[in-house]
């Protein structure tokens, strides 16, 4: 990955950004040290290491003139009151928790970028009219409790009650939340958020391949999970002639290819983002000398356009019709469009900074998807090396993260300057 | 499955066969009772239940005028000396051990048919010139020691020395053999076998579908096991655009379909028996939201024609060439042709009995494959219901088994009448 470039191709390194790239790089390096020593880079929600990370973040927030507290949903919120009470809150947030073994930049880039924006405001002597909050959302990644985006769902008043009873490692999610300072009995949706911004690594290869430092996320794809069960006939692999078989693996393999071809067609020919992936696949009985009798597939399908998923499910139903294949939709989330006005402000900011950007869709889920239910919210992506994430090799250039932080800084100023009723 | 028919379509039931169908049915029913009570029908080699079965078989052999002994390879051999010493031995054998949960007819049909032939000779007052042996080969099925055809390999002098050191359930195969009466330290190839016959259920659907009671096995297919490893690129299933993926499951699925199509083509267009089955198939990491990074396939390929397997391996090598797929031949057995002269005698016997038959290839391995290395050997198949075997539902009609026993009886007489040097 080369250094990021401006719209006219000149090198950004050394540019006079409103944020301090060296501070961003140093903060990321320091936070990275707070990892389970035997499996870098790991700082999973609800663990002692996670709380160490939050203590460090709270200190950095204080140094940036933010007052850190834990809200009812367990989010770490660094707040600075604005000059005009009642205008509402401008928020920048992401998450500091990680998946096992991976998370050097996934989440942390956005939290550190938020703190850097707060510091840059202090450096520039800028006081906002709105209240400012920099947020570390609780448990964005799937934790031991098996669910994700706990803090942002809680802030949106959308954390399912039943989830609080989930048990792992000898405590309930309710008690685990209480242990990090949350008050899960008094959750309600925030109504004061004027706008929410998030910076995140792309977790895909598009920006890196295009040599563009910023992606403006117009929508966060909805995720649908579909289980397929293929029934064939278990037979002796040596004695059953090829033409007298009903091999479940052969049926399932054809299904995998058709699903892949259909997803490619939709991704290429239809508007928006579409993916479909068979990520889990198993046959039974799985013995060398036995023709497979059944196969199980799990499809992860994601679409940014509301009409795309029902249409894909229709295609899939007709594909398996009149065959010994059953289909069950396991879970389904609608896509979350980002706020168009906030997207426009983000884009204007890139233009003011002379930074190339593209509009794109997020195939991954993010806290912004939940905050977008209760407030104007949008997010930007920055490139990551090889599109890799959720692995020890996950890598992003702190310079790119600083460019993204500068975009957030400019956008924040623009939003702060707008009348509240706009 | 309807009743077996003669070549002119008349019903065989009530025919005047040289063997007694009622005795065959009664013996099969009695032997079936000697099963592990909690998992019918199970009588695995080296277990107390297996030894109970052999005690019962030895009694039946004695009643048929055979002298039962355990040979050096652990085979139960019921022997009756012929009228002309030195002519050699005519042998009929199969196995009484079973796989777990299945084995009502697989193996037992051939052992009981052999004993019935010996009884029928006594009933008809026929004394053979040759010595006669009815054999229950040791451990034809894969036992706890993980290998098969121990007794027939031993009789052929082809039991690998290293196998004797295999350990399971706190004893070596050597000691397990000694515990059933074998003498594994003095194994050598038999040189006196004039001919060996085996009756076995088909374990496939061909005879039943064709309404033919007897299959004359011209060759026992060789088995080749090939491991394939497909390397793709693990990626985020939501954020990686469809066209930028290297999905190992998609690559592997195309391979499964091509292997299946190639095997069908060879089975249909080329002489002999050919099958190729992907019976084991796994992807990694196998997570809903991750594009599969690798896949492992195990192919079981079987061919009756010596040239077919090298040709298939060439095809496979060229299919995976220049792709991120590695291939390893795990094991390889050459096909075992049955003795053409003995096959002719079997066919002549069916014609004399007025029984329809077809020449066919065995896709499964059998003791005859090993005895064929040291003596003229051949086998016949009888139909089994739905082609099913190695399962509790395995089923065959005792009347079909009796027709097969009659074929063995007639063949034995013909072989006995031939000069030894033919």
PDB file of C-alpha atoms in Angstrom, chain A residues 6 9 30 40 92 95 127 138 155 167 170 243 255 266 297 342 366 369 414 418:
ATOM      1  CA  UNK A   6      -4.808  13.832  -2.549  1.00  0.00           C
ATOM      2  CA  UNK A   9      -2.171  12.885  -6.793  1.00  0.00           C
ATOM      3  CA  UNK A  30       0.089   2.304  23.103  1.00  0.00           C
ATOM      4  CA  UNK A  40      -2.072 -10.647  20.180  1.00  0.00           C
ATOM      5  CA  UNK A  92     -18.070  10.350  17.229  1.00  0.00           C
ATOM      6  CA  UNK A  95     -15.336   0.419  19.733  1.00  0.00           C
ATOM      7  CA  UNK A 127     -15.450  25.519  21.297  1.00  0.00           C
ATOM      8  CA  UNK A 138     -19.578  -1.670  24.428  1.00  0.00           C
ATOM      9  CA  UNK A 155     -28.083   3.439  23.297  1.00  0.00           C
ATOM     10  CA  UNK A 167     -25.131 -16.835  30.273  1.00  0.00           C
ATOM     11  CA  UNK A 170     -20.736 -18.225  35.005  1.00  0.00           C
ATOM     12  CA  UNK A 243     -25.750 -43.358 -12.609  1.00  0.00           C
ATOM     13  CA  UNK A 255     -25.948 -25.308  -5.289  1.00  0.00           C
ATOM     14  CA  UNK A 266     -26.473  -9.335  -8.597  1.00  0.00           C
ATOM     15  CA  UNK A 297     -25.043 -25.261   4.063  1.00  0.00           C
ATOM     16  CA  UNK A 342     -24.443  13.736   6.966  1.00  0.00           C
ATOM     17  CA  UNK A 366     -21.262  -1.530  12.667  1.00  0.00           C
ATOM     18  CA  UNK A 369     -26.260   0.713  11.958  1.00  0.00           C
ATOM     19  CA  UNK A 414     -19.810  22.002   9.490  1.00  0.00           C
ATOM     20  CA  UNK A 418     -25.839  24.317  11.031  1.00  0.00           C
TER      21      UNK A 418
END
